[in-house]
Amino acid sequence: MTVTPPSSPSSSSSPSSRERILARIRAAVAEADDAPAPTRDYLVSHIPDDPAAALDLLHRNLTDYRATVHRITAAGLPRLIADVLEKHGARSVAVPDGLPREWLGATDAEARGDEGPLSARELAATDAVISGCALAIAETGTIVLDAGEGQGRRALTLVPDLHVCVVRAPGQIVASVPLALPRIDPTRPLTWISGPSATSDIELDRVEGVHGPRKLEVVLLLAG
Amino acid sequence: MSRTHLGMPSFPPFPEAAGAAVHNATLRANLRHATHTIRDRRAVAVAELADWDRLREAGRQIKDHTLRHLDRYLEQLESAVTAAGGTVHWAADADDANRIVADLVKATGEREVVKVKSMATQEIGLNEALAAEGVSVYETDLAELIVQLGDDRPSHILVPAIHRNRGEIRDIFRAEMGNWGRAARDGLTDDPADLAEAARLHLREKFLRARVAVSGANFMVAETGTLIVFESEGNGRMCLTLPETLISVVGIEKTVPTWRDLEVFLQTLPRSSTAERMNPYTSMWTGTTDGDGPRAFHLVLLDNGRTEVLADATGRQALRCIRCSACLNVCPVYERAGGHAYGSVYPGPIGAILTPQLRGIQSEIDASLPYASTLCGACYEVCPVAIDIPEVLLHLREGVAAQGGKGHRMEKAAITAAGWVLNRPGALAAGEKLLTATRALHPKSPPGAGAWTGGRELPELPARSFRDWWRRNRR
Ligand code: SF4
């Protein structure tokens, strides 16, 4: 029989279950054939290495999953944000730590900083949230949030009903999932967002907007 | 050792359990519409990726490699989760896991738990176990909410209320929501958007108040200690973010070695499951983070029969399953029988091979499950981790046949199940079409030869149809 190391001290389970499971696993696979690590001969990306193509594909895929997408340069961003908030009748907006203040330069909506921090109930009573992102993936139409600068705690981009998310193009856009993972820090809390929340639980009929933000507006912030 | 708990323990054998379902024309129509819609969409989503077969093969290799060295990867996972501020618990069986979770919940002083849909917690009957300890569990996935409010059982891995139509859902919401929290508004219609809004309002107050959440996970990364939950509605994000304590119950086979391995499954799972390039929300967390999300994180690693499956050289491939439900959606038998017929939380082709292995084949339902198939191979074709379900079914039939002589109770259950399948011309015709296309995949021995023939020599799986073969060879 294999001798197993003692249970690690911060593990609170009964050591017997731990040792029992590990011993059963060792016995179960003792005679099994070797199973080598994967060959990974799949593609790194499905599109050409071209930032303009990636931007277009991201735009298309986001729209396909019912996000509203805008393209703008820095000079027009404050006006655009103000218009988007107004279009949805949003009078209050949660502002993550580190969000560039000038983005809110044109809106009349009440900015609610998270220094407090905002409670879940306060967030529920806040109409919108504006955030940046860590990364966007063109092939899947996905935005990745890592709770970094300008994104805030996960609750901020979850509880309000409207999420306005700014993606810097081309710097924050990658073509594919395999190209995205090396740029993401797994030790941070991560949220991958592909369109607004949705359900198909009723007769597989897709309905947008259940528990997360019901509206997702993505701003592709172009250099120049 | 007690029998492995998989929910719905005392259940009639396959055809009887299917009986109620197939006589319900509404259910049949719902199910047919739903499975055909989703399977067509899946085919489109998969066709978008030129390297699908290579991704599928990589998924298979990653899972096989992990299973081969599961002891090592679980220890690595435990260290990584612990280093990131989480606490790891090991549960040998359902009772173990339920006791651990109940104790953790009670230690918080809370009497309410919000829950993200999870097969593992259904498998161990966690909700019932917590209820017995005086803890109320609120399912927050829309379909699970429908099942819970309707005092019903799930019938599909991904869409547990697939057997309910909109009118039934409206009636359940009207009748039951008020008993558990915020009632549905007067005049609630059967428009899916209206129903989703009712669920949003009903659950929002629970999310804002919740202090403890229970989840499963789709993957656990050994090298980083990261857990991943795929979802669509945002209820998962709510449960994983707002409460102070998070308890995740996860089968040991959900481990993958590296962060990089996710690049395969992040591409294959959404397309296989909801036929999307990516599902709306995927959450990943590693232990706890100061000032963001739960302050306490507990991971309960669940065996509950998995190590016994692992010991079977043919059957262990079932542990590669990533619970995408693609095999259910293409199965001609599932389409006609419905999910409840399978007598466990795991319905369809994957259930037919997983349940008898986890639970053993001592009961009639479990002995009959390997026969609930036309062996057409469509499930294998769509499986993103290439589980050869027909191969495992045949292997399990040998096990059933070996259990007793001709005419014993299990054999009868098995033959009744097979007879049910074979007397459904639609299922067979659909199956045969697929079978012809996949014949090369099939083993040479006839299905369950021992059970059928008491040892008579049989022709190889015939070039002629399976139905003819069966007619000729049944007693
Ligand atoms: S057996 Fe394969 S197709 Fe079926 S649910 Fe599991 S992974 Fe998906």
Short mmCIF file of N, CA and C in Angstrom, two decimals, chain B residues 390-457:
data_model
loop_
_atom_site.label_atom_id
_atom_site.label_comp_id
_atom_site.label_asym_id
_atom_site.label_seq_id
_atom_site.Cartn_x
_atom_site.Cartn_y
_atom_site.Cartn_z
N PRO B 390 -21.57 4.12 -26.15
CA PRO B 390 -21.99 2.77 -26.52
C PRO B 390 -21.04 1.69 -25.98
N GLU B 391 -19.75 1.97 -26.01
CA GLU B 391 -18.79 0.99 -25.49
C GLU B 391 -19.04 0.71 -24.00
N VAL B 392 -19.27 1.78 -23.25
CA VAL B 392 -19.49 1.60 -21.82
C VAL B 392 -20.84 0.90 -21.56
N LEU B 393 -21.84 1.22 -22.38
CA LEU B 393 -23.14 0.55 -22.23
C LEU B 393 -23.00 -0.96 -22.41
N LEU B 394 -22.28 -1.35 -23.44
CA LEU B 394 -22.08 -2.78 -23.68
C LEU B 394 -21.32 -3.43 -22.53
N HIS B 395 -20.34 -2.74 -22.05
CA HIS B 395 -19.55 -3.22 -20.93
C HIS B 395 -20.45 -3.43 -19.70
N LEU B 396 -21.33 -2.48 -19.47
CA LEU B 396 -22.22 -2.59 -18.31
C LEU B 396 -23.25 -3.70 -18.50
N ARG B 397 -23.68 -3.90 -19.75
CA ARG B 397 -24.62 -5.00 -20.01
C ARG B 397 -23.98 -6.34 -19.64
N GLU B 398 -22.72 -6.47 -19.94
CA GLU B 398 -22.03 -7.70 -19.55
C GLU B 398 -22.09 -7.88 -18.04
N GLY B 399 -21.92 -6.76 -17.33
CA GLY B 399 -21.98 -6.82 -15.87
C GLY B 399 -23.35 -7.25 -15.38
N VAL B 400 -24.39 -6.72 -15.99
CA VAL B 400 -25.76 -7.09 -15.60
C VAL B 400 -25.98 -8.57 -15.88
N ALA B 401 -25.56 -9.00 -17.06
CA ALA B 401 -25.78 -10.39 -17.46
C ALA B 401 -25.04 -11.34 -16.54
N ALA B 402 -23.88 -10.91 -16.06
CA ALA B 402 -23.06 -11.78 -15.22
C ALA B 402 -23.63 -11.93 -13.81
N GLN B 403 -24.62 -11.10 -13.49
CA GLN B 403 -25.11 -11.10 -12.12
C GLN B 403 -25.96 -12.28 -11.73
N GLY B 404 -26.56 -12.91 -12.71
CA GLY B 404 -27.44 -14.00 -12.32
C GLY B 404 -27.84 -14.80 -13.53
N GLY B 405 -28.49 -15.91 -13.29
CA GLY B 405 -28.87 -16.80 -14.39
C GLY B 405 -30.01 -16.22 -15.20
N LYS B 406 -30.33 -16.96 -16.21
CA LYS B 406 -31.43 -16.62 -17.08
C LYS B 406 -32.69 -16.39 -16.25
N GLY B 407 -33.41 -15.33 -16.58
CA GLY B 407 -34.70 -15.11 -15.93
C GLY B 407 -34.61 -14.44 -14.57
N HIS B 408 -33.43 -14.07 -14.14
CA HIS B 408 -33.39 -13.42 -12.83
C HIS B 408 -33.94 -11.99 -12.95
N ARG B 409 -34.18 -11.40 -11.80
CA ARG B 409 -34.92 -10.14 -11.72
C ARG B 409 -34.27 -9.03 -12.55
N MET B 410 -32.95 -8.94 -12.45
CA MET B 410 -32.25 -7.86 -13.15
C MET B 410 -32.33 -8.04 -14.66
N GLU B 411 -32.24 -9.30 -15.05
CA GLU B 411 -32.29 -9.56 -16.48
C GLU B 411 -33.65 -9.18 -17.03
N LYS B 412 -34.68 -9.46 -16.25
CA LYS B 412 -36.02 -9.09 -16.69
C LYS B 412 -36.14 -7.59 -16.85
N ALA B 413 -35.62 -6.88 -15.87
CA ALA B 413 -35.68 -5.42 -15.95
C ALA B 413 -34.96 -4.94 -17.20
N ALA B 414 -33.82 -5.56 -17.46
CA ALA B 414 -33.01 -5.16 -18.61
C ALA B 414 -33.76 -5.41 -19.91
N ILE B 415 -34.38 -6.57 -19.98
CA ILE B 415 -35.06 -6.93 -21.23
C ILE B 415 -36.28 -6.05 -21.43
N THR B 416 -36.95 -5.73 -20.34
CA THR B 416 -38.10 -4.83 -20.49
C THR B 416 -37.64 -3.48 -21.01
N ALA B 417 -36.51 -3.00 -20.49
CA ALA B 417 -35.99 -1.71 -20.95
C ALA B 417 -35.65 -1.76 -22.43
N ALA B 418 -34.96 -2.81 -22.82
CA ALA B 418 -34.57 -2.93 -24.22
C ALA B 418 -35.81 -3.06 -25.09
N GLY B 419 -36.79 -3.83 -24.60
CA GLY B 419 -38.02 -3.99 -25.36
C GLY B 419 -38.73 -2.67 -25.56
N TRP B 420 -38.73 -1.86 -24.50
CA TRP B 420 -39.35 -0.53 -24.62
C TRP B 420 -38.68 0.26 -25.73
N VAL B 421 -37.38 0.26 -25.71
CA VAL B 421 -36.63 1.01 -26.73
C VAL B 421 -36.93 0.46 -28.12
N LEU B 422 -36.90 -0.88 -28.21
CA LEU B 422 -37.01 -1.50 -29.52
C LEU B 422 -38.43 -1.44 -30.08
N ASN B 423 -39.38 -1.20 -29.21
CA ASN B 423 -40.75 -1.07 -29.69
C ASN B 423 -41.11 0.37 -30.03
N ARG B 424 -40.13 1.23 -30.04
CA ARG B 424 -40.35 2.62 -30.45
C ARG B 424 -39.76 2.81 -31.84
N PRO B 425 -40.56 2.60 -32.84
CA PRO B 425 -40.01 2.63 -34.21
C PRO B 425 -39.31 3.96 -34.52
N GLY B 426 -39.86 5.05 -34.00
CA GLY B 426 -39.23 6.35 -34.27
C GLY B 426 -37.83 6.41 -33.71
N ALA B 427 -37.69 5.95 -32.47
CA ALA B 427 -36.38 5.99 -31.82
C ALA B 427 -35.40 5.12 -32.59
N LEU B 428 -35.89 3.96 -32.99
CA LEU B 428 -35.00 3.05 -33.70
C LEU B 428 -34.61 3.58 -35.06
N ALA B 429 -35.59 4.11 -35.75
CA ALA B 429 -35.29 4.62 -37.08
C ALA B 429 -34.27 5.74 -36.98
N ALA B 430 -34.50 6.65 -36.02
CA ALA B 430 -33.56 7.75 -35.83
C ALA B 430 -32.20 7.18 -35.46
N GLY B 431 -32.21 6.19 -34.58
CA GLY B 431 -30.97 5.59 -34.15
C GLY B 431 -30.25 4.88 -35.28
N GLU B 432 -31.01 4.18 -36.08
CA GLU B 432 -30.37 3.42 -37.16
C GLU B 432 -29.71 4.32 -38.18
N LYS B 433 -30.36 5.43 -38.45
CA LYS B 433 -29.75 6.37 -39.40
C LYS B 433 -28.37 6.77 -38.89
N LEU B 434 -28.33 7.08 -37.60
CA LEU B 434 -27.07 7.50 -37.00
C LEU B 434 -26.10 6.33 -36.91
N LEU B 435 -26.67 5.16 -36.64
CA LEU B 435 -25.81 3.98 -36.47
C LEU B 435 -25.06 3.66 -37.76
N THR B 436 -25.77 3.74 -38.86
CA THR B 436 -25.12 3.45 -40.13
C THR B 436 -23.94 4.38 -40.33
N ALA B 437 -24.16 5.63 -39.93
CA ALA B 437 -23.09 6.61 -40.11
C ALA B 437 -21.91 6.36 -39.19
N THR B 438 -22.15 5.69 -38.06
CA THR B 438 -21.08 5.57 -37.07
C THR B 438 -20.68 4.12 -36.83
N ARG B 439 -21.06 3.23 -37.75
CA ARG B 439 -20.87 1.81 -37.51
C ARG B 439 -19.43 1.44 -37.16
N ALA B 440 -18.51 2.13 -37.78
CA ALA B 440 -17.10 1.80 -37.54
C ALA B 440 -16.73 1.94 -36.07
N LEU B 441 -17.52 2.74 -35.34
CA LEU B 441 -17.19 2.99 -33.94
C LEU B 441 -17.57 1.82 -33.04
N HIS B 442 -18.40 0.90 -33.55
CA HIS B 442 -19.03 -0.02 -32.63
C HIS B 442 -18.27 -1.32 -32.46
N PRO B 443 -18.28 -1.80 -31.24
CA PRO B 443 -17.60 -3.06 -30.95
C PRO B 443 -18.30 -4.20 -31.69
N LYS B 444 -17.61 -5.32 -31.81
CA LYS B 444 -18.13 -6.43 -32.59
C LYS B 444 -19.17 -7.26 -31.85
N SER B 445 -19.14 -7.28 -30.52
CA SER B 445 -20.05 -8.15 -29.81
C SER B 445 -21.46 -7.58 -29.85
N PRO B 446 -22.46 -8.43 -29.88
CA PRO B 446 -23.82 -7.93 -29.90
C PRO B 446 -24.17 -7.33 -28.55
N PRO B 447 -25.14 -6.45 -28.52
CA PRO B 447 -25.47 -5.78 -27.26
C PRO B 447 -25.93 -6.77 -26.21
N GLY B 448 -25.26 -6.76 -25.09
CA GLY B 448 -25.69 -7.55 -23.94
C GLY B 448 -25.91 -9.02 -24.27
N ALA B 449 -25.03 -9.60 -25.02
CA ALA B 449 -25.24 -10.94 -25.54
C ALA B 449 -25.67 -11.91 -24.45
N GLY B 450 -25.00 -11.85 -23.32
CA GLY B 450 -25.31 -12.79 -22.25
C GLY B 450 -26.76 -12.68 -21.80
N ALA B 451 -27.20 -11.47 -21.59
CA ALA B 451 -28.54 -11.27 -21.09
C ALA B 451 -29.58 -11.75 -22.10
N TRP B 452 -29.29 -11.59 -23.34
CA TRP B 452 -30.27 -11.92 -24.36
C TRP B 452 -30.38 -13.41 -24.64
N THR B 453 -29.26 -14.06 -24.65
CA THR B 453 -29.25 -15.35 -25.32
C THR B 453 -28.82 -16.48 -24.45
N GLY B 454 -28.47 -16.20 -23.21
CA GLY B 454 -28.00 -17.28 -22.36
C GLY B 454 -26.80 -17.97 -22.97
N GLY B 455 -25.97 -17.24 -23.66
CA GLY B 455 -24.69 -17.78 -24.11
C GLY B 455 -24.67 -18.27 -25.55
N ARG B 456 -25.81 -18.27 -26.23
CA ARG B 456 -25.80 -18.68 -27.63
C ARG B 456 -24.85 -17.81 -28.45
N GLU B 457 -24.22 -18.40 -29.43
CA GLU B 457 -23.37 -17.61 -30.32
C GLU B 457 -24.24 -16.67 -31.15
#
